[in-house]
Coordinates of N, CA and C in Angstrom, one line a residue:
G232 N -23.9 18.9 16.5 CA -23.6 17.8 17.0 C -23.9 15.8 16.3
K233 N -24.7 16.4 14.8 CA -24.5 15.2 14.0 C -23.2 14.8 13.5
K234 N -23.3 13.3 13.3 CA -22.0 12.7 12.4 C -21.6 14.1 10.6
V235 N -20.6 14.1 10.2 CA -21.7 14.9 8.9 C -20.0 13.6 8.0
I236 N -20.6 12.8 7.2 CA -19.4 12.3 6.7 C -19.7 12.8 4.7
L237 N -17.7 12.7 4.3 CA -18.6 13.4 2.7 C -18.1 12.1 1.3
V238 N -19.3 11.8 0.7 CA -18.9 10.9 0.4 C -18.6 11.8 -1.0
N239 N -17.7 11.4 -2.0 CA -16.5 12.2 -2.4 C -16.4 11.4 -4.1
C240 N -17.4 11.5 -4.5 CA -16.9 10.7 -6.4 C -16.5 11.4 -6.9
S241 N -15.3 11.1 -7.6 CA -14.4 11.8 -8.5 C -13.2 10.8 -9.5
G242 N -12.7 10.8 -10.1 CA -12.1 9.1 -11.2 C -10.7 10.3 -10.9
S243 N -10.8 10.7 -9.8 CA -8.6 10.6 -9.3 C -8.3 11.5 -7.9
A244 N -7.3 11.5 -7.9 CA -7.4 11.6 -6.2 C -8.0 13.6 -6.0
M245 N -8.1 13.6 -5.6 CA -8.3 15.1 -5.4 C -8.5 15.8 -3.6
G246 N -7.8 17.3 -4.2 CA -7.2 17.6 -2.6 C -8.6 18.4 -1.7
L247 N -8.8 18.0 -1.0 CA -9.2 17.1 0.3 C -8.8 17.7 1.4
A248 N -7.6 18.5 2.6 CA -7.2 19.2 2.9 C -8.5 19.3 4.0
P249 N -9.2 20.5 3.3 CA -9.9 21.6 4.1 C -11.6 20.5 4.9
E250 N -11.7 19.6 4.0 CA -12.5 18.3 4.1 C -12.2 17.2 5.4
T251 N -11.5 17.2 6.0 CA -10.6 16.4 7.1 C -10.9 16.4 8.3
E252 N -10.6 18.5 8.3 CA -11.3 19.4 9.1 C -12.3 19.2 10.0
V253 N -13.3 19.2 9.2 CA -14.3 20.0 9.2 C -15.5 17.9 9.6
C254 N -15.0 17.0 8.2 CA -15.9 15.7 8.1 C -15.5 15.1 9.2
D255 N -16.4 13.5 10.2 CA -15.8 12.9 10.8 C -15.7 12.3 10.0
A256 N -15.9 11.9 8.5 CA -15.5 10.5 8.0 C -15.3 11.2 6.2
I257 N -14.2 10.2 5.4 CA -15.3 9.9 3.8 C -14.7 9.4 2.9
L258 N -15.7 9.2 2.4 CA -16.3 8.0 1.7 C -15.7 8.7 0.4
Q259 N -14.9 7.6 0.0 CA -13.9 7.6 -1.2 C -14.8 6.5 -2.6
A260 N -15.8 7.0 -3.3 CA -16.9 6.9 -4.4 C -16.5 6.1 -5.5
W261 N -15.6 6.9 -6.2 CA -15.3 6.9 -7.6 C -16.2 7.3 -8.5
Y262 N -16.8 7.2 -9.3 CA -17.4 6.8 -10.0 C -17.9 5.4 -9.9
P263 N -19.2 5.7 -9.1 CA -19.8 3.9 -8.5 C -20.8 3.2 -9.8
G264 N -20.7 4.1 -10.7 CA -22.1 3.8 -12.1 C -23.5 3.6 -11.4
Q265 N -23.9 2.6 -11.2 CA -26.0 1.8 -11.5 C -26.6 1.2 -10.0
A266 N -25.7 0.9 -9.9 CA -26.1 -0.2 -8.0 C -24.2 1.5 -6.7
G267 N -24.3 2.3 -7.6 CA -23.3 3.1 -6.5 C -24.0 3.2 -5.4
G268 N -25.3 3.7 -5.2 CA -26.0 4.4 -4.6 C -26.6 3.8 -2.9
T269 N -26.6 2.8 -4.0 CA -27.1 1.0 -2.5 C -25.4 0.5 -2.5
A270 N -24.7 0.6 -2.7 CA -23.3 0.3 -2.0 C -22.7 1.0 -1.2
V271 N -23.1 2.6 -1.3 CA -22.7 3.4 -0.4 C -23.4 3.7 -0.4
A272 N -25.1 3.6 0.6 CA -25.7 3.4 1.4 C -25.7 1.9 3.0
D273 N -25.0 1.1 2.3 CA -24.4 -0.3 2.9 C -23.4 -0.2 3.3
V274 N -22.5 0.8 2.7 CA -21.1 0.8 3.8 C -21.4 2.2 5.2
L275 N -22.1 2.7 5.2 CA -22.4 5.0 5.8 C -23.7 3.5 6.3
F276 N -24.8 2.9 6.5 CA -25.2 1.7 7.4 C -24.2 0.9 8.4
G277 N -23.5 1.1 7.8 CA -23.3 -0.7 8.3 C -23.4 -2.1 7.8
D278 N -24.0 -1.6 7.5 CA -25.1 -3.1 6.6 C -22.9 -4.0 5.7
Y279 N -22.4 -3.3 5.3 CA -21.1 -3.9 4.8 C -19.5 -3.1 5.3
N280 N -18.8 -4.0 5.3 CA -18.1 -3.9 6.2 C -16.1 -2.5 5.2
P281 N -16.2 -2.1 4.6 CA -14.5 -1.6 3.4 C -14.5 -1.7 3.3
A282 N -13.5 -2.4 2.6 CA -11.9 -2.9 2.2 C -11.4 -1.9 1.3
G283 N -12.4 -0.9 0.6 CA -10.8 -0.4 -0.2 C -10.3 0.2 -0.1
R284 N -9.2 0.2 -1.2 CA -7.3 0.7 -0.7 C -7.7 1.5 -1.7
L285 N -7.1 2.5 -1.4 CA -6.8 3.8 -2.4 C -5.1 2.9 -3.3
P286 N -5.6 2.8 -5.5 CA -5.0 2.9 -5.6 C -4.0 3.8 -6.0
V287 N -4.2 5.3 -5.7 CA -3.6 6.3 -5.8 C -3.2 8.0 -4.7
T288 N -2.5 8.2 -5.1 CA -2.1 9.6 -3.8 C -2.2 9.9 -4.0
F289 N -3.7 10.6 -2.7 CA -4.1 12.2 -2.4 C -2.9 13.0 -1.7
Y290 N -2.0 14.1 -2.4 CA -1.9 14.4 -1.7 C -2.7 15.6 -1.2
K291 N -1.7 16.6 -0.1 CA -2.9 17.2 0.9 C -2.8 18.0 -0.2
N292 N -2.6 19.0 -0.9 CA -2.2 20.4 -2.1 C -1.1 20.4 -3.5
V293 N -1.4 21.1 -4.0 CA -0.7 21.4 -5.5 C 1.0 21.2 -5.0
S294 N 1.1 22.2 -4.2 CA 2.5 22.3 -3.0 C 2.9 21.1 -3.4
Q295 N 2.2 19.5 -3.1 CA 3.7 18.8 -2.5 C 3.7 17.6 -3.7
L296 N 3.8 18.5 -4.8 CA 4.1 18.0 -6.4 C 5.1 19.1 -7.1
P297 N 5.4 18.0 -8.2 CA 6.3 19.1 -8.1 C 6.0 19.5 -9.0
D298 N 6.9 21.1 -10.0 CA 6.5 22.0 -11.4 C 6.1 20.9 -12.4
F299 N 4.6 21.3 -13.0 CA 4.1 20.5 -13.9 C 5.3 20.8 -14.9
E300 N 6.2 20.8 -16.2 CA 7.1 21.1 -16.4 C 8.1 20.0 -16.3
D301 N 9.0 19.3 -15.0 CA 9.5 18.9 -14.1 C 9.1 17.7 -14.2
Y302 N 9.6 16.1 -15.4 CA 9.2 15.1 -16.2 C 10.1 14.0 -14.7
T303 N 11.2 14.3 -14.0 CA 11.5 13.2 -13.4 C 10.6 13.0 -12.2
M304 N 10.7 11.7 -11.2 CA 10.3 11.0 -10.7 C 9.8 11.5 -10.1
T305 N 11.3 12.0 -9.2 CA 11.1 12.9 -8.2 C 9.8 13.5 -7.3
G306 N 9.9 13.0 -6.4 CA 8.3 14.1 -5.2 C 7.2 13.4 -5.7
R307 N 7.0 12.4 -7.0 CA 5.8 11.9 -7.7 C 5.6 9.9 -6.6
T308 N 3.9 10.2 -7.0 CA 4.3 8.6 -6.3 C 4.9 8.4 -4.8
Y309 N 4.1 7.0 -4.0 CA 4.2 6.8 -3.3 C 6.0 6.1 -3.2
R310 N 6.4 5.8 -4.7 CA 7.4 4.9 -5.0 C 8.1 6.1 -4.8
Y311 N 8.3 7.3 -4.6 CA 9.5 8.4 -5.1 C 8.7 9.4 -3.6
M312 N 8.1 9.7 -3.2 CA 7.8 11.0 -2.6 C 7.8 11.2 -0.9
K313 N 8.6 12.0 -0.9 CA 9.2 11.9 1.0 C 8.4 12.4 1.5
Q314 N 7.7 13.3 1.7 CA 6.7 13.9 2.3 C 5.9 13.3 2.5
S315 N 5.1 13.8 3.6 CA 3.2 13.3 3.7 C 2.5 12.8 3.7
P316 N 1.9 11.9 2.4 CA 0.5 12.5 1.9 C -1.0 13.0 2.4
L317 N -1.7 13.3 2.1 CA -2.7 13.8 3.0 C -3.4 12.1 2.8
F318 N -4.0 11.5 2.2 CA -3.6 9.4 1.3 C -3.0 8.8 1.2
A319 N -2.2 8.2 2.0 CA -0.7 7.1 1.2 C -1.8 6.2 -0.1
F320 N -1.6 5.6 -0.8 CA -0.9 4.9 -1.2 C -1.8 3.3 -0.8
G321 N -2.7 2.5 -1.4 CA -2.5 1.4 -0.3 C -3.7 1.6 0.6
Y322 N -3.4 3.5 1.3 CA -4.6 3.1 2.9 C -6.2 2.7 2.1
G323 N -6.9 2.6 3.3 CA -8.2 2.6 3.5 C -8.5 1.7 5.2
L324 N -9.7 3.0 6.0 CA -10.4 1.9 6.6 C -11.1 1.1 7.0
S325 N -11.7 0.8 7.6 CA -12.0 -1.8 7.4 C -13.0 -0.7 9.1
Y326 N -14.5 -1.4 9.4 CA -15.1 -0.9 10.9 C -14.2 -2.1 11.5
T327 N -13.7 -2.7 11.4 CA -12.8 -3.6 12.3 C -11.4 -2.9 12.2
T328 N -10.6 -4.3 13.0 CA -9.2 -3.6 13.0 C -8.3 -4.7 12.7
F329 N -6.9 -4.6 12.7 CA -6.0 -6.3 12.4 C -4.5 -5.8 12.7
S330 N -3.9 -6.9 13.0 CA -3.0 -6.9 13.2 C -1.7 -7.9 13.0
Y331 N -0.5 -7.2 13.1 CA 0.7 -8.1 12.1 C 1.1 -9.1 13.0
G332 N 1.7 -10.2 13.1 CA 2.5 -11.0 13.3 C 4.2 -10.8 12.9
K333 N 4.9 -11.3 13.0 CA 6.5 -11.8 13.1 C 7.0 -12.3 11.7
A334 N 7.2 -10.8 10.2 CA 7.3 -12.9 9.6 C 8.1 -13.2 9.6
S335 N 8.8 -13.8 8.3 CA 9.6 -14.9 7.8 C 9.2 -15.1 7.1
L336 N 10.6 -15.7 6.2 CA 11.3 -15.7 4.9 C 12.1 -17.0 5.3
G337 N 11.2 -17.7 4.3 CA 11.5 -19.1 3.7 C 13.3 -19.8 3.5
D338 N 13.9 -18.2 2.7 CA 14.8 -18.5 2.5 C 15.4 -16.6 2.9
K339 N 15.8 -16.4 3.5 CA 16.5 -15.3 4.3 C 17.9 -14.8 3.2
S340 N 17.9 -15.3 2.1 CA 19.6 -15.9 1.8 C 20.0 -16.3 0.3
I341 N 19.0 -15.8 -0.7 CA 18.5 -16.7 -1.7 C 19.6 -16.4 -3.3
K342 N 19.8 -17.1 -3.9 CA 20.7 -16.7 -5.5 C 20.0 -16.0 -5.7
A343 N 19.5 -14.8 -7.3 CA 19.6 -14.2 -7.9 C 18.9 -15.2 -8.6
G344 N 18.2 -14.7 -9.1 CA 16.7 -15.3 -9.8 C 15.6 -17.2 -8.9
D345 N 15.9 -16.5 -7.8 CA 15.4 -18.2 -7.5 C 14.0 -16.9 -6.8
K346 N 13.3 -18.2 -5.8 CA 11.5 -17.3 -5.0 C 12.3 -17.5 -3.5
T347 N 10.6 -16.5 -3.3 CA 11.1 -17.2 -1.7 C 9.6 -17.0 -1.3
S348 N 10.0 -17.3 -0.2 CA 7.8 -16.2 0.7 C 7.9 -15.5 1.5
L349 N 6.9 -15.3 2.3 CA 6.8 -14.1 3.3 C 5.5 -15.4 3.7
S350 N 5.7 -15.7 5.2 CA 4.6 -15.7 6.6 C 5.2 -15.3 7.7
F351 N 2.9 -14.7 7.5 CA 2.9 -13.9 9.0 C 1.3 -14.6 9.7
T352 N 1.4 -13.8 11.0 CA 0.0 -14.5 11.5 C -0.5 -13.4 11.3
L353 N -2.2 -13.3 10.6 CA -3.0 -11.4 10.2 C -4.1 -12.0 11.3
A354 N -4.7 -11.0 12.8 CA -5.4 -11.5 13.7 C -6.4 -10.5 13.1
N355 N -7.9 -11.2 13.3 CA -8.9 -9.6 13.4 C -9.5 -9.0 14.8
T356 N -8.8 -7.8 14.9 CA -8.7 -8.0 16.2 C -9.8 -6.3 17.0
G357 N -10.3 -6.5 16.1 CA -12.2 -5.5 15.7 C -13.0 -6.8 16.9
K358 N -14.6 -6.0 16.8 CA -15.8 -7.0 17.1 C -16.5 -7.2 16.1
R359 N -16.2 -6.6 15.0 CA -16.5 -7.7 13.5 C -15.9 -8.3 12.1
E360 N -16.7 -8.6 11.5 CA -15.6 -8.9 11.0 C -15.7 -8.7 9.4
G361 N -14.3 -8.8 9.2 CA -14.0 -7.4 7.8 C -12.8 -7.9 6.7
D362 N -12.5 -7.6 5.4 CA -12.1 -7.9 4.9 C -10.4 -7.0 4.5
E363 N -9.3 -7.8 5.0 CA -7.9 -6.6 4.9 C -7.0 -7.2 3.6
V364 N -6.5 -6.1 3.6 CA -5.4 -6.0 1.7 C -5.1 -6.3 2.6
V365 N -3.7 -7.6 2.1 CA -2.6 -7.5 2.9 C -2.0 -6.6 1.5
Q366 N -0.6 -6.9 1.7 CA 0.3 -5.8 0.4 C 1.3 -5.4 1.5
V367 N 2.3 -6.4 0.6 CA 4.4 -6.3 0.1 C 5.0 -5.5 -0.9
Y368 N 6.0 -4.6 -0.4 CA 6.3 -4.1 -1.0 C 8.0 -4.4 -0.9
V369 N 8.7 -4.0 -1.5 CA 10.2 -4.4 -1.8 C 10.8 -3.1 -1.5
R370 N 12.1 -2.7 -1.1 CA 13.2 -1.6 -1.1 C 14.4 -2.3 -1.8
N371 N 14.9 -1.5 -2.7 CA 16.4 -2.6 -2.9 C 17.2 -1.2 -1.9
L372 N 18.2 -1.5 -1.1 CA 19.3 -1.2 -0.2 C 20.4 -0.7 -1.0
Q373 N 20.1 -1.1 -2.3 CA 22.1 -0.3 -2.5 C 21.6 -0.1 -3.5
D374 N 20.1 1.1 -4.5 CA 19.6 2.1 -4.5 C 19.1 3.3 -4.1
P375 N 19.9 4.4 -4.0 CA 18.8 5.4 -2.8 C 18.3 5.8 -3.4
E376 N 18.8 5.9 -5.2 CA 18.0 7.4 -6.1 C 16.7 6.7 -6.8
G377 N 16.6 5.1 -7.1 CA 15.3 4.7 -6.5 C 13.9 5.0 -6.1
P378 N 13.7 4.3 -6.5 CA 11.8 3.9 -5.4 C 12.3 3.9 -4.2
T379 N 11.4 4.7 -3.1 CA 11.6 4.2 -2.2 C 10.8 3.1 -1.3
K380 N 9.4 2.0 -2.2 CA 9.0 1.3 -2.4 C 8.5 1.1 -3.1
T381 N 8.7 -0.1 -4.0 CA 7.2 -0.4 -4.2 C 6.4 -2.2 -4.8
L382 N 5.2 -1.9 -4.9 CA 4.2 -2.8 -4.4 C 4.8 -4.0 -5.6
R383 N 4.9 -4.9 -5.0 CA 5.2 -6.6 -5.7 C 4.0 -7.3 -5.2
A384 N 3.1 -7.7 -4.1 CA 2.3 -8.0 -4.9 C 0.7 -8.1 -2.8
F385 N 0.0 -8.7 -3.6 CA -1.3 -7.7 -2.2 C -2.4 -9.3 -2.7
R386 N -2.7 -9.2 -1.1 CA -4.1 -9.9 -1.1 C -5.1 -10.3 0.4
R387 N -5.8 -9.7 -0.5 CA -6.9 -10.0 0.4 C -7.3 -10.8 1.0
V388 N -7.5 -10.7 2.6 CA -8.3 -12.1 4.1 C -9.0 -11.4 4.1
H389 N -9.8 -12.5 4.1 CA -11.7 -12.1 4.9 C -11.3 -12.7 6.3
L390 N -11.3 -11.9 7.1 CA -10.8 -12.7 8.8 C -12.9 -12.2 10.2
K391 N -13.5 -13.3 10.7 CA -14.5 -13.1 11.0 C -13.5 -12.4 12.9
A392 N -14.7 -12.2 13.6 CA -14.1 -10.4 14.7 C -13.0 -12.3 15.4
G393 N -11.6 -11.9 15.6 CA -11.2 -11.6 17.4 C -10.4 -13.1 16.2
E394 N -10.6 -13.3 14.9 CA -10.3 -15.0 14.0 C -8.2 -14.2 14.3
K395 N -7.8 -16.1 13.9 CA -6.3 -15.3 13.2 C -6.2 -16.2 11.9
Q396 N -4.7 -16.1 11.6 CA -4.7 -16.6 10.5 C -3.7 -16.4 9.2
Q397 N -3.3 -17.7 9.2 CA -1.3 -17.7 8.4 C -1.7 -17.2 7.6
V398 N -0.7 -16.6 6.7 CA -1.0 -16.4 5.5 C -0.1 -16.2 5.1
A399 N 0.9 -16.4 3.8 CA 1.7 -16.8 2.9 C 1.4 -16.1 2.0
I400 N 2.8 -15.0 1.0 CA 2.4 -14.9 0.3 C 3.8 -15.1 -0.4
D401 N 4.1 -15.8 -1.7 CA 5.0 -16.2 -2.2 C 5.7 -15.1 -3.1
L402 N 6.9 -15.0 -2.8 CA 7.9 -14.1 -3.9 C 8.2 -14.7 -4.7
P403 N 8.1 -14.1 -6.7 CA 9.4 -15.2 -7.0 C 9.8 -14.8 -7.2
A404 N 11.3 -14.7 -8.3 CA 12.8 -14.1 -8.8 C 11.7 -12.9 -9.4
T405 N 10.6 -12.5 -9.7 CA 10.5 -10.9 -10.6 C 10.1 -10.2 -9.7
T406 N 9.9 -10.8 -8.9 CA 10.2 -9.6 -7.2 C 10.7 -9.1 -7.0
F407 N 11.7 -9.4 -7.1 CA 13.1 -8.4 -7.3 C 14.1 -7.8 -8.6
E408 N 12.9 -7.7 -9.3 CA 13.6 -7.2 -11.1 C 13.3 -5.5 -9.2
W409 N 14.5 -4.9 -10.9 CA 14.6 -4.0 -10.5 C 15.3 -2.9 -12.1
F410 N 15.8 -1.7 -11.5 CA 16.4 -1.5 -12.4 C 17.8 -0.9 -12.2
D411 N 17.9 -1.3 -13.7 CA 19.5 -1.7 -13.9 C 20.5 -0.5 -14.4
T412 N 20.8 0.6 -13.4 CA 21.8 2.3 -14.6 C 22.6 1.7 -15.3
H413 N 23.1 0.8 -15.5 CA 24.4 0.4 -16.0 C 23.4 0.0 -17.5
T414 N 22.7 -0.8 -17.2 CA 22.3 -1.6 -19.1 C 21.2 -1.2 -19.2
N415 N 20.3 0.1 -18.3 CA 19.0 0.6 -18.5 C 17.9 -0.3 -19.2
T416 N 17.9 -1.5 -18.4 CA 16.9 -2.4 -18.9 C 17.2 -3.4 -16.8
L417 N 15.6 -3.5 -16.9 CA 14.9 -4.5 -15.7 C 15.8 -5.6 -15.7
R418 N 16.0 -5.7 -14.9 CA 17.2 -7.1 -14.5 C 17.3 -7.4 -12.6
I419 N 17.7 -8.9 -13.0 CA 17.5 -8.5 -10.9 C 18.7 -8.7 -10.4
L420 N 18.6 -8.1 -9.5 CA 20.2 -7.5 -9.0 C 20.7 -8.3 -7.6
P421 N 21.8 -8.9 -7.6 CA 22.1 -9.1 -6.2 C 22.1 -8.5 -5.4
G422 N 21.7 -8.3 -4.3 CA 22.4 -7.4 -3.1 C 21.3 -7.4 -2.5
K423 N 21.1 -6.7 -1.4 CA 20.6 -6.6 0.2 C 19.1 -6.0 -0.4
Y424 N 18.0 -7.0 0.6 CA 16.5 -6.2 0.1 C 16.0 -6.2 1.1
E425 N 15.2 -4.6 1.6 CA 13.9 -5.1 1.9 C 12.1 -5.0 2.2
V426 N 12.1 -6.1 2.7 CA 10.9 -6.5 2.1 C 9.4 -5.2 2.7
L427 N 8.1 -5.0 3.1 CA 7.9 -4.4 3.8 C 5.9 -5.2 3.4
Y428 N 5.9 -5.3 4.6 CA 4.6 -5.8 4.4 C 3.3 -4.9 6.1
G429 N 2.5 -4.7 5.1 CA 1.4 -4.4 6.6 C 0.1 -3.9 5.8
G430 N -0.5 -3.3 6.4 CA -2.5 -2.6 5.0 C -2.4 -1.9 4.7
S431 N -0.5 -0.7 4.1 CA -1.2 0.4 3.7 C 0.6 1.1 2.8
S432 N 0.9 1.3 2.6 CA 2.4 1.8 2.7 C 2.9 3.0 2.4
V433 N 2.2 3.3 4.2 CA 3.1 4.2 5.3 C 3.5 4.0 5.7
E434 N 4.6 4.8 5.7 CA 6.0 2.9 5.8 C 6.0 3.5 7.8
D435 N 5.7 4.2 8.6 CA 5.9 3.4 10.0 C 4.1 2.1 10.1
Q436 N 3.6 1.8 9.6 CA 2.6 1.3 9.8 C 3.3 0.1 8.8
L437 N 4.4 -0.2 8.4 CA 4.9 -1.3 7.6 C 5.3 -2.2 8.8
N438 N 5.5 -3.8 8.6 CA 6.7 -4.0 9.5 C 8.0 -4.5 8.2
K439 N 9.6 -5.0 8.1 CA 9.9 -5.0 7.4 C 11.1 -6.1 8.5
V440 N 11.4 -7.2 7.0 CA 12.7 -8.4 6.9 C 13.2 -8.2 5.8
Q441 N 14.8 -8.6 6.4 CA 15.9 -8.6 5.2 C 15.3 -9.8 4.1
V442 N 16.4 -9.7 2.7 CA 16.9 -10.7 1.9 C 17.9 -10.7 1.8
V443 N 18.5 -10.9 1.3 CA 20.6 -11.1 0.8 C 19.9 -11.8 -0.8
L444 N 20.6 -11.2 -2.6 CA 20.1 -12.1 -3.1 C 22.0 -12.2 -3.8
K445 N 22.3 -13.5 -4.0 CA 23.5 -13.6 -4.2 C 23.8 -13.4 -5.3

C-alpha cells in the first residue's frame, strides 16, 4: 500500500515503459549535481512544485526508433514521429493544473516577413501555486513531408491557485521560417500555417489557430 516513486538519474532518454506500470510516479533527475539530493527531496515531499519539461522524447522502446543505419529523420524526435511516445517532448507534471483559453492572433493574415502575436488566458485551476511552461509550435500546412510541428517559443508563467493571467507571446518573422526544398535553404514561405499552443507537444492537448502568410 506504499506509494512507489522512481527517481531516475540519466543523461538522456530511457525506456521506462515497465516502470510506469509498477510506479506511482517517476521523477527524472538527470545528473543533478551537488545540490541534487536536496532538490529531489523538495519535490518528493511537496516543498517545491516542479515545472520541468522534457527537452527530448522518451520512447517506449527501441522498436519505436528507425533502424540505426537509417539516416533519414522519418520517425525521429517529436518533429517527425507519428507514433505515441512514452513521454512526449515538452511533457512534465505539476502539483496543480492549468487551463488555456481560446487564443487570438494580432493578425490572422500577414505579409511574409512581418510579425504577429499570440494572446490567450492562462488559468491555474488547481489548489497550489505553480509554474506552467507555455509552448508554442508551428506547422506548415503546405509541407506534408516536413516536420509535423516545430517549437518556436516558450514561456514560464507563475500563477497562484485560482489565478488567471493574460499571456501574450510575440511571433517574429522567423517564427515562420521553413526549409524550402526548391532552394535548399531556410526561408519564410507564403502559405497557411497552424500555430499550436499548450503545455507539451502532445497533439490532442494543443490548441490551434491558423495564420496566412501572403
